[in-house]
Protein backbone atom coordinates (compact mmCIF):
# COMPACT_ATOMS: atom_id res chain seq x y z
CA MET A 1 191.63 87.16 38.48
CA GLU A 2 190.00 86.57 35.00
CA ASP A 3 187.31 84.49 35.76
CA MET A 4 186.47 83.33 31.94
CA VAL A 5 183.44 81.50 31.31
CA GLN A 6 182.42 79.31 27.66
CA VAL A 7 179.51 80.97 27.07
CA ILE A 8 177.06 81.20 23.54
CA VAL A 9 174.56 83.18 23.31
CA ASN A 10 171.39 81.11 21.57
CA THR A 11 168.55 82.67 20.09
CA GLU A 12 165.70 80.73 21.04
CA VAL A 13 165.88 77.09 20.36
CA LYS A 14 167.76 77.69 17.47
CA GLN A 15 172.04 76.62 17.03
CA LYS A 16 174.06 78.49 14.98
CA ASP A 17 176.40 77.11 11.87
CA PRO A 18 179.71 76.72 13.52
CA THR A 19 181.10 77.32 10.09
CA GLU A 20 179.12 80.51 9.85
CA ALA A 21 178.97 81.71 13.40
CA VAL A 22 181.00 85.07 14.67
CA THR A 23 182.15 84.16 17.63
CA ILE A 24 183.04 86.86 20.21
CA ALA A 25 185.06 85.67 23.42
CA ILE A 26 184.74 87.57 26.85
CA SER A 27 185.54 87.35 29.92
CA ALA A 28 183.12 87.35 33.57
CA ARG A 29 185.19 90.42 34.68
CA ALA A 30 183.97 92.01 31.66
CA LEU A 31 180.98 90.78 31.76
CA PHE A 32 180.26 91.45 35.48
CA ASP A 33 181.29 94.05 38.10
CA MET A 34 184.03 91.90 39.95
CA GLU A 35 186.93 94.30 40.71
CA GLU A 36 185.98 92.94 44.26
CA GLU A 37 186.06 89.66 44.15
CA HIS A 38 189.07 89.86 42.25
CA GLU A 39 190.87 91.84 44.87
CA LEU A 40 189.82 88.88 47.27
CA PHE A 41 191.13 86.91 45.15
CA LEU A 42 194.44 88.79 45.25
CA MET A 43 194.21 89.25 48.52
CA GLU A 44 193.75 86.31 50.20
CA GLY A 45 193.81 83.38 47.15
CA VAL A 46 191.49 80.97 45.10
CA GLU A 47 189.50 78.92 48.34
CA LYS A 48 188.82 82.08 50.23
CA TYR A 49 187.80 83.34 46.27
CA ILE A 50 185.32 80.49 45.36
CA ASP A 51 184.79 79.73 49.37
CA HIS A 52 183.17 83.44 48.60
CA GLN A 53 181.81 82.59 45.58
CA ILE A 54 179.58 79.44 46.60
CA SER A 55 178.11 81.09 50.00
CA ASN A 56 177.39 84.12 47.14
CA GLU A 57 175.70 82.26 44.65
CA ASP A 58 171.87 83.69 44.40
CA THR A 59 172.94 86.15 44.43
CA PRO A 60 173.97 88.44 41.38
CA MET A 61 177.16 89.78 40.30
CA LYS A 62 176.76 93.43 39.28
CA GLU A 63 176.66 94.53 35.45
CA GLY A 64 179.41 94.82 34.10
CA ILE A 65 181.19 96.94 31.16
CA ILE A 66 180.00 94.51 28.08
CA LEU A 67 176.98 94.09 29.33
CA PRO A 68 174.59 96.44 26.98
CA PHE A 69 177.30 95.11 24.58
CA ILE A 70 175.82 91.77 24.80
CA ARG A 71 172.23 92.78 24.49
CA ALA A 72 172.82 94.66 22.20
CA VAL A 73 174.09 91.14 20.07
CA GLN A 74 171.04 89.31 20.50
CA MET A 75 168.54 91.43 19.98
CA VAL A 76 171.19 91.41 15.72
CA ASN A 77 170.96 87.89 16.03
CA LYS A 78 167.08 88.11 16.95
CA ARG A 79 166.47 91.18 14.30
CA LEU A 80 168.03 88.90 11.56
CA LEU A 81 166.01 85.79 12.64
CA GLU A 82 162.91 87.22 12.35
CA ARG A 83 164.28 88.47 8.96
CA ASN A 84 164.83 85.04 8.37
CA PRO A 85 164.72 82.27 10.11
CA GLU A 86 167.00 79.77 8.32
CA GLU A 87 169.93 82.72 9.07
CA LYS A 88 173.41 81.11 9.96
CA GLN A 89 175.67 84.13 10.61
CA LEU A 90 174.71 84.85 13.79
CA PHE A 91 177.03 86.36 16.90
CA GLU A 92 178.17 83.57 19.31
CA VAL A 93 179.33 84.41 22.58
CA ILE A 94 182.28 83.04 24.37
CA LEU A 95 183.46 83.84 27.87
CA LEU A 96 186.40 81.21 28.88
CA SER A 97 187.30 80.76 33.05
CA THR A 98 190.67 79.94 34.28
CA HIS A 99 189.28 79.34 37.30
CA SER A 100 187.93 75.83 38.37
CA ALA A 101 184.45 75.59 38.19
CA GLU A 102 184.07 74.90 42.09
CA GLY A 103 182.75 78.53 41.89
CA GLY A 104 180.19 78.88 38.58
CA VAL A 105 177.38 78.49 39.70
CA ARG A 106 176.75 82.21 41.15
CA ILE A 107 178.33 83.29 37.04
CA ILE A 108 175.57 80.86 35.97
CA ASN A 109 173.11 82.51 37.87
CA SER A 110 174.33 85.79 37.45
CA VAL A 111 173.77 85.10 33.15
CA ASN A 112 170.11 84.30 34.10
CA HIS A 113 169.47 86.72 35.99
CA TYR A 114 170.04 89.01 33.29
CA GLY A 115 168.49 87.04 30.85
CA LEU A 116 170.71 86.01 29.09
CA GLU A 117 170.38 83.55 26.26
CA ILE A 118 173.64 81.19 27.41
CA SER A 119 174.18 77.66 27.14
CA LYS A 120 177.89 77.03 27.62
CA PHE A 121 180.12 77.48 30.08
CA CYS A 122 183.98 76.16 30.21
CA PHE A 123 186.12 77.02 33.11
CA LEU A 124 189.48 76.64 32.79
CA HIS A 125 191.12 75.65 35.65
CA GLY A 126 194.25 78.26 35.16
CA ASN A 127 195.49 77.99 31.16
CA ASP A 128 195.17 79.86 28.92
CA PRO A 129 192.35 81.05 27.23
CA SER A 130 193.81 82.20 24.22
CA LYS A 131 195.03 79.03 23.23
CA TYR A 132 190.72 78.12 22.31
CA LEU A 133 190.36 80.90 20.47
CA HIS A 134 191.08 79.07 17.45
CA SER A 135 189.58 76.29 17.66
CA HIS A 136 186.07 78.38 18.12
CA GLU A 137 187.12 80.76 15.35
CA VAL A 138 186.92 83.38 17.12
CA LYS A 139 186.34 87.11 15.71
CA LEU A 140 186.33 89.07 18.56
CA PHE A 141 187.96 88.82 22.56
CA LEU A 142 187.41 91.23 24.63
CA SER A 143 189.17 90.53 28.29
CA ALA A 144 189.78 92.55 31.50
CA CYS A 145 192.88 90.39 31.41
CA GLU A 146 196.30 92.16 29.94
CA SER A 147 198.39 89.31 29.27
CA SER A 148 195.10 87.46 27.96
CA VAL A 149 194.43 89.55 25.41
CA CYS A 150 198.12 90.20 24.18
CA ASN A 151 198.21 87.15 24.06
CA ALA A 152 195.08 86.26 21.58
CA GLN A 153 196.59 89.51 19.60
CA LYS A 154 199.84 87.17 19.33
CA LYS A 155 197.88 84.46 17.26
CA GLY A 156 195.46 86.45 15.51
CA ILE A 157 192.80 87.38 17.46
CA PRO A 158 191.18 91.29 17.17
CA ALA A 159 191.65 92.04 21.13
CA ALA A 160 190.77 94.56 23.31
CA LEU A 161 191.51 95.58 27.10
CA MET A 162 188.01 96.45 29.55
CA MET A 163 188.32 97.91 32.21
CA GLN A 164 184.93 98.52 34.37
CA GLN A 165 183.34 101.52 34.43
CA HIS A 166 180.14 103.59 34.49
CA CYS A 167 178.80 103.57 31.26
CA LEU A 168 176.20 105.52 28.76
CA THR A 169 175.02 103.41 25.88
CA ALA A 170 172.66 103.44 23.22
CA ASN A 171 169.56 101.38 23.34
CA GLU A 172 168.38 101.23 19.76
CA GLN A 173 170.89 99.21 17.45
CA LEU A 174 174.23 97.84 18.22
CA LYS A 175 177.04 101.10 18.31
CA VAL A 176 179.96 99.85 17.93
CA ALA A 177 183.06 102.94 16.57
CA PHE A 178 186.43 102.48 15.39
CA ASP A 179 189.72 104.25 15.27
CA GLY A 180 191.17 104.75 12.12
CA ASP A 181 195.14 103.67 12.54
CA SER A 182 196.41 100.68 14.18
CA VAL A 183 192.65 99.37 13.99
CA LEU A 184 190.53 99.43 11.74
CA PHE A 185 193.95 100.50 9.06
CA SER A 186 197.74 98.77 9.90
CA ASP A 187 200.13 100.77 11.97
CA GLU A 188 202.31 102.00 8.41
CA THR A 189 200.73 106.11 8.73
CA ASP A 190 202.04 105.92 12.57
CA LEU A 191 205.32 104.45 12.21
CA VAL A 192 205.21 107.06 8.99
CA TYR A 193 204.99 109.35 11.62
CA ARG A 194 206.85 108.62 14.55
CA GLU A 195 209.72 108.58 12.14
CA LYS A 196 209.50 111.49 9.91
CA GLY A 197 206.69 113.60 11.76
CA LEU A 198 203.58 114.92 11.25
CA ASP A 199 205.01 116.67 7.26
CA GLY A 200 206.04 113.81 6.73
CA VAL A 201 202.86 111.85 7.22
CA ILE A 202 201.20 113.63 5.52
CA GLN A 203 203.64 113.66 1.93
CA HIS A 204 203.20 109.37 3.04
CA GLU A 205 199.70 109.86 2.62
CA LYS A 206 199.50 112.68 -0.89
CA ASP A 207 201.99 109.71 -2.29
CA LEU A 208 199.95 106.97 -1.98
CA GLU A 209 196.81 108.33 -1.82
CA ASN A 210 195.07 105.51 -4.22
CA VAL A 211 197.35 102.57 -2.31
CA PRO A 212 194.55 101.63 0.30
CA MET A 213 195.76 101.00 3.92
CA GLY A 214 197.10 97.98 5.06
CA GLU A 215 194.96 95.54 7.15
CA GLY A 216 194.09 96.32 11.14
CA PRO A 217 193.87 94.18 13.18
CA PHE A 218 189.97 94.79 13.59
CA LYS A 219 188.74 94.88 10.03
CA ILE A 220 187.28 91.90 9.57
CA PHE A 221 185.28 92.24 12.66
CA ALA A 222 183.63 94.90 10.85
CA MET A 223 183.47 93.93 7.88
CA ILE A 224 181.51 91.29 9.15
CA LEU A 225 179.02 93.99 10.37
CA GLY A 226 178.96 95.33 7.42
CA GLU A 227 178.08 92.45 5.72
CA MET A 228 175.41 91.83 8.48
CA LYS A 229 174.18 95.39 8.11
CA LYS A 230 173.27 95.00 4.17
CA LYS A 231 171.30 92.45 5.14
CA PHE A 232 168.64 95.47 6.08
CA SER A 233 166.85 98.33 4.48
CA GLN A 234 168.63 101.79 5.74
CA GLU A 235 165.90 102.09 7.92
CA ASP A 236 165.71 98.95 9.43
CA ASP A 237 169.57 98.37 10.16
CA PRO A 238 169.97 97.37 13.82
CA ILE A 239 173.17 98.14 13.44
CA CYS A 240 175.14 101.35 13.03
CA THR A 241 178.81 101.71 13.09
CA TYR A 242 181.89 104.99 13.33
CA LEU A 243 184.62 105.50 12.35
CA VAL A 244 186.63 107.89 14.56
CA THR A 245 189.85 109.10 13.26
CA ALA A 246 192.88 111.34 15.17
CA ARG A 247 193.34 112.20 11.31
CA SER A 248 192.66 116.08 10.06
CA GLY A 249 190.08 115.14 6.55
CA ASN A 250 191.69 117.68 4.25
CA ASP A 251 195.80 116.20 4.56
CA LEU A 252 194.92 112.98 5.77
CA GLY A 253 191.69 112.05 5.41
CA ILE A 254 191.22 111.16 1.76
CA ARG A 255 193.61 107.75 1.40
CA ALA A 256 190.59 106.58 4.56
CA ILE A 257 188.06 107.81 2.85
CA LYS A 258 189.62 105.86 -0.49
CA THR A 259 190.97 102.37 1.55
CA LEU A 260 187.60 101.89 2.85
CA ARG A 261 185.99 102.14 -0.59
CA GLU A 262 188.19 99.58 -1.77
CA TRP A 263 187.21 96.97 0.85
CA GLY A 264 183.83 97.18 0.48
CA LEU A 265 182.98 98.34 3.87
CA LYS A 266 180.37 101.16 4.24
CA ILE A 267 180.80 103.15 7.87
CA ASP A 268 177.36 104.87 8.97
CA GLU A 269 179.31 108.25 9.94
CA ALA A 270 182.45 108.84 10.00
CA PHE A 271 184.71 112.12 11.75
CA PHE A 272 187.87 113.20 11.48
CA MET A 273 189.39 115.09 14.27
CA ALA A 274 191.98 116.38 13.43
CA GLY A 275 193.74 116.09 16.58
CA ALA A 276 190.70 116.96 18.79
CA PRO A 277 189.88 115.04 21.87
CA LYS A 278 188.02 112.36 20.79
CA GLY A 279 185.32 112.35 24.15
CA PRO A 280 183.07 114.67 23.18
CA ILE A 281 180.55 113.34 19.66
CA LEU A 282 181.04 109.59 21.61
CA SER A 283 179.28 111.55 24.11
CA TYR A 284 176.89 111.99 21.72
CA ILE A 285 177.19 108.79 20.11
CA GLN A 286 176.72 106.09 22.92
CA PRO A 287 177.85 103.36 20.90
CA HIS A 288 177.86 100.24 23.16
CA ILE A 289 181.97 99.57 22.58
CA PHE A 290 184.95 102.39 21.18
CA PHE A 291 187.93 100.77 19.92
CA ASP A 292 191.39 102.89 20.34
CA ASP A 293 194.62 101.87 20.24
CA ASN A 294 195.49 105.02 22.22
CA ALA A 295 195.80 105.29 25.74
CA ILE A 296 194.10 109.02 26.31
CA ASN A 297 191.65 108.21 24.02
CA ILE A 298 190.76 105.34 26.18
CA SER A 299 190.84 108.16 28.98
CA GLY A 300 188.88 110.62 27.36
CA ALA A 301 186.34 107.55 26.15
CA ARG A 302 185.71 106.33 29.54
CA ALA A 303 185.12 110.45 30.64
CA VAL A 304 182.43 110.54 29.23
CA GLY A 305 180.98 106.75 30.12
CA THR A 306 181.97 105.40 26.90
CA PRO A 307 182.60 101.95 27.42
CA ALA A 308 186.00 102.55 25.74
CA ALA A 309 188.10 99.44 24.49
CA LEU A 310 191.86 99.62 23.92
CA VAL A 311 193.12 97.60 22.03
CA PRO A 312 196.91 97.25 22.68
CA THR A 313 200.09 98.36 20.23
CA TYR A 314 202.82 97.09 22.75
CA CYS A 315 202.49 92.50 22.69
CA GLU A 316 205.75 91.36 21.82
């Protein structure tokens, strides 16, 4: 079951300009912990699932992995509107549901229970949610369904797979952490590594030190966050961004830094881990979400309570 509902996070009663809105698409199984409901759907079928949802309409579902991220996104919207009541570049969050609306009341009630400013719900009755992403100009798609994430990637939408876990997240800012290669940057260096090994990568990076790397799938979202950050002073910035990469600083860090400089993308803090585990630094940062393409790094993040978003590189 991948229960996904179209949801738009509004700030106050202000309508966001669809041409400037930063649209994030999410699934209900990412927003709420619906693993028990999902198991019921798999084991006993859709009718039992719907009956369960209807009989529990007034029982809120448990908080899911990305709910704190959505709260932080709403906080940024509020801060942007406090700064400029006419602000157009605001977040929208769209949650698409492959189930019918019959069992959707519990999702709506749960959204209201958590105080999320949501006004639009769309139930797709088995249709692939990825086909609706371009029509909403989605800039980020977070789902608990692997096939939905892969289908979104094939359509050029930055997408990541979310799995439920216990999370520790900071609250004072929206904190977003990115891996480098195959996430912020293209997979160019990873491909060289597979073909020529570490020595080949070091020489490759040295030869192309002044040539910017290609764009990774999450460059667009990182750039949007960078644009939002420019609207605030450093002391009053509600957004904090991080680069947490396996690259070493001395051999592979210079090209990464020069690429960010060429893009005009300022990252608040950058960590060149030289292949060391990322979990310890993530446990200190406590981001609302961490994007990485390596399953080992995802496991390490999950182990320290970091909401980990797997960016799959295996989608064909």
